[in-house]
Amino acid sequence: MEIITIPLEGGLKHNDNMPNKGIIDFGEIQVISAGSRVDDSEMKANQENEAKTL
């Protein structure tokens, strides 16, 4: 499965069980090729600001 994340506003915190972590900011694109047994999550990087994705 391909997971593509494009923040349109704000930033997102990325975590998975590989263990990869990072922040995806507005203007960046994240592409992940995931197979079985990969858990992926994105949440707002900053709790005070909105985050919108495409």
Coordinates of N, CA and C in Angstrom, one line a residue, residues 14-53:
H14 N 4.4 12.3 12.5 CA 4.3 11.0 12.0 C 5.0 10.0 12.9
N15 N 4.3 8.8 13.1 CA 4.9 7.7 13.9 C 4.5 6.4 13.2
D16 N 5.4 5.5 13.2 CA 5.1 4.1 12.8 C 5.8 3.1 13.7
N17 N 5.6 1.8 13.4 CA 6.2 0.8 14.3 C 7.5 0.3 13.8
M18 N 8.2 1.1 12.9 CA 9.4 0.6 12.3 C 10.7 0.9 13.1
P19 N 11.0 1.8 13.9 CA 10.2 3.0 14.4 C 10.7 4.3 13.7
N20 N 9.9 4.8 12.8 CA 10.2 6.1 12.1 C 9.3 7.2 12.8
K21 N 9.9 8.4 13.0 CA 9.2 9.5 13.6 C 9.6 10.7 12.9
G22 N 8.8 11.7 12.8 CA 9.1 13.0 12.2 C 8.0 13.9 12.1
I23 N 8.2 15.1 11.7 CA 7.2 16.2 11.5 C 7.2 16.5 10.0
I24 N 5.9 16.5 9.5 CA 5.7 16.8 8.1 C 5.0 18.2 8.1
D25 N 5.7 19.2 7.5 CA 5.2 20.6 7.5 C 4.5 20.9 6.2
F26 N 3.8 22.0 6.3 CA 3.1 22.6 5.1 C 4.2 22.7 4.0
G27 N 3.8 22.3 2.8 CA 4.7 22.4 1.6 C 5.5 21.1 1.4
E28 N 5.5 20.2 2.3 CA 6.2 18.9 2.2 C 5.3 17.8 1.8
I29 N 5.8 16.7 1.2 CA 5.0 15.6 0.9 C 5.7 14.3 1.4
Q30 N 4.9 13.5 2.1 CA 5.5 12.2 2.6 C 4.9 11.1 1.8
V31 N 5.7 10.2 1.3 CA 5.2 9.0 0.6 C 5.8 7.7 1.3
I32 N 5.0 6.8 1.7 CA 5.4 5.6 2.5 C 4.9 4.4 1.7
S33 N 5.8 3.5 1.5 CA 5.4 2.2 0.9 C 5.2 1.2 2.1
A34 N 4.0 0.8 2.4 CA 3.8 0.0 3.6 C 3.3 -1.4 3.2
G35 N 3.8 -2.4 3.9 CA 3.4 -3.8 3.7 C 2.6 -4.2 4.9
S36 N 2.4 -5.5 5.0 CA 1.7 -6.1 6.1 C 2.4 -5.8 7.4
R37 N 1.7 -5.6 8.5 CA 2.2 -5.4 9.9 C 2.8 -4.1 10.0
V38 N 2.5 -3.1 9.2 CA 3.0 -1.7 9.4 C 1.9 -0.9 10.0
D39 N 2.1 -0.3 11.2 CA 1.1 0.6 11.8 C 1.6 2.0 11.6
D40 N 0.8 2.9 11.0 CA 1.2 4.2 10.7 C 0.1 5.2 11.3
S41 N 0.6 6.3 11.8 CA -0.3 7.3 12.4 C 0.2 8.7 12.1
E42 N -0.7 9.6 11.9 CA -0.3 11.0 11.8 C -1.3 11.8 12.7
M43 N -0.8 12.8 13.5 CA -1.6 13.6 14.3 C -1.0 15.0 14.3
K44 N -1.8 16.0 14.7 CA -1.4 17.4 14.7 C 0.0 17.5 15.4
A45 N 0.9 18.2 14.8 CA 2.2 18.5 15.4 C 2.1 19.5 16.5
N46 N 1.2 20.4 16.4 CA 1.0 21.5 17.4 C -0.5 21.5 17.8
Q47 N -0.8 21.2 19.0 CA -2.2 21.1 19.5 C -2.9 22.4 19.4
E48 N -2.2 23.5 19.4 CA -2.9 24.8 19.3 C -3.4 25.2 17.9
N49 N -2.7 24.6 16.9 CA -3.0 25.0 15.5 C -3.8 23.9 14.8
E50 N -4.6 24.3 13.8 CA -5.3 23.4 13.0 C -4.3 22.7 12.0
A51 N -4.7 21.5 11.6 CA -3.9 20.8 10.5 C -4.9 20.3 9.5
K52 N -4.7 20.6 8.2 CA -5.5 20.0 7.2 C -4.7 19.3 6.2
T53 N -5.2 18.2 5.7 CA -4.4 17.3 4.7 C -5.2 17.1 3.5

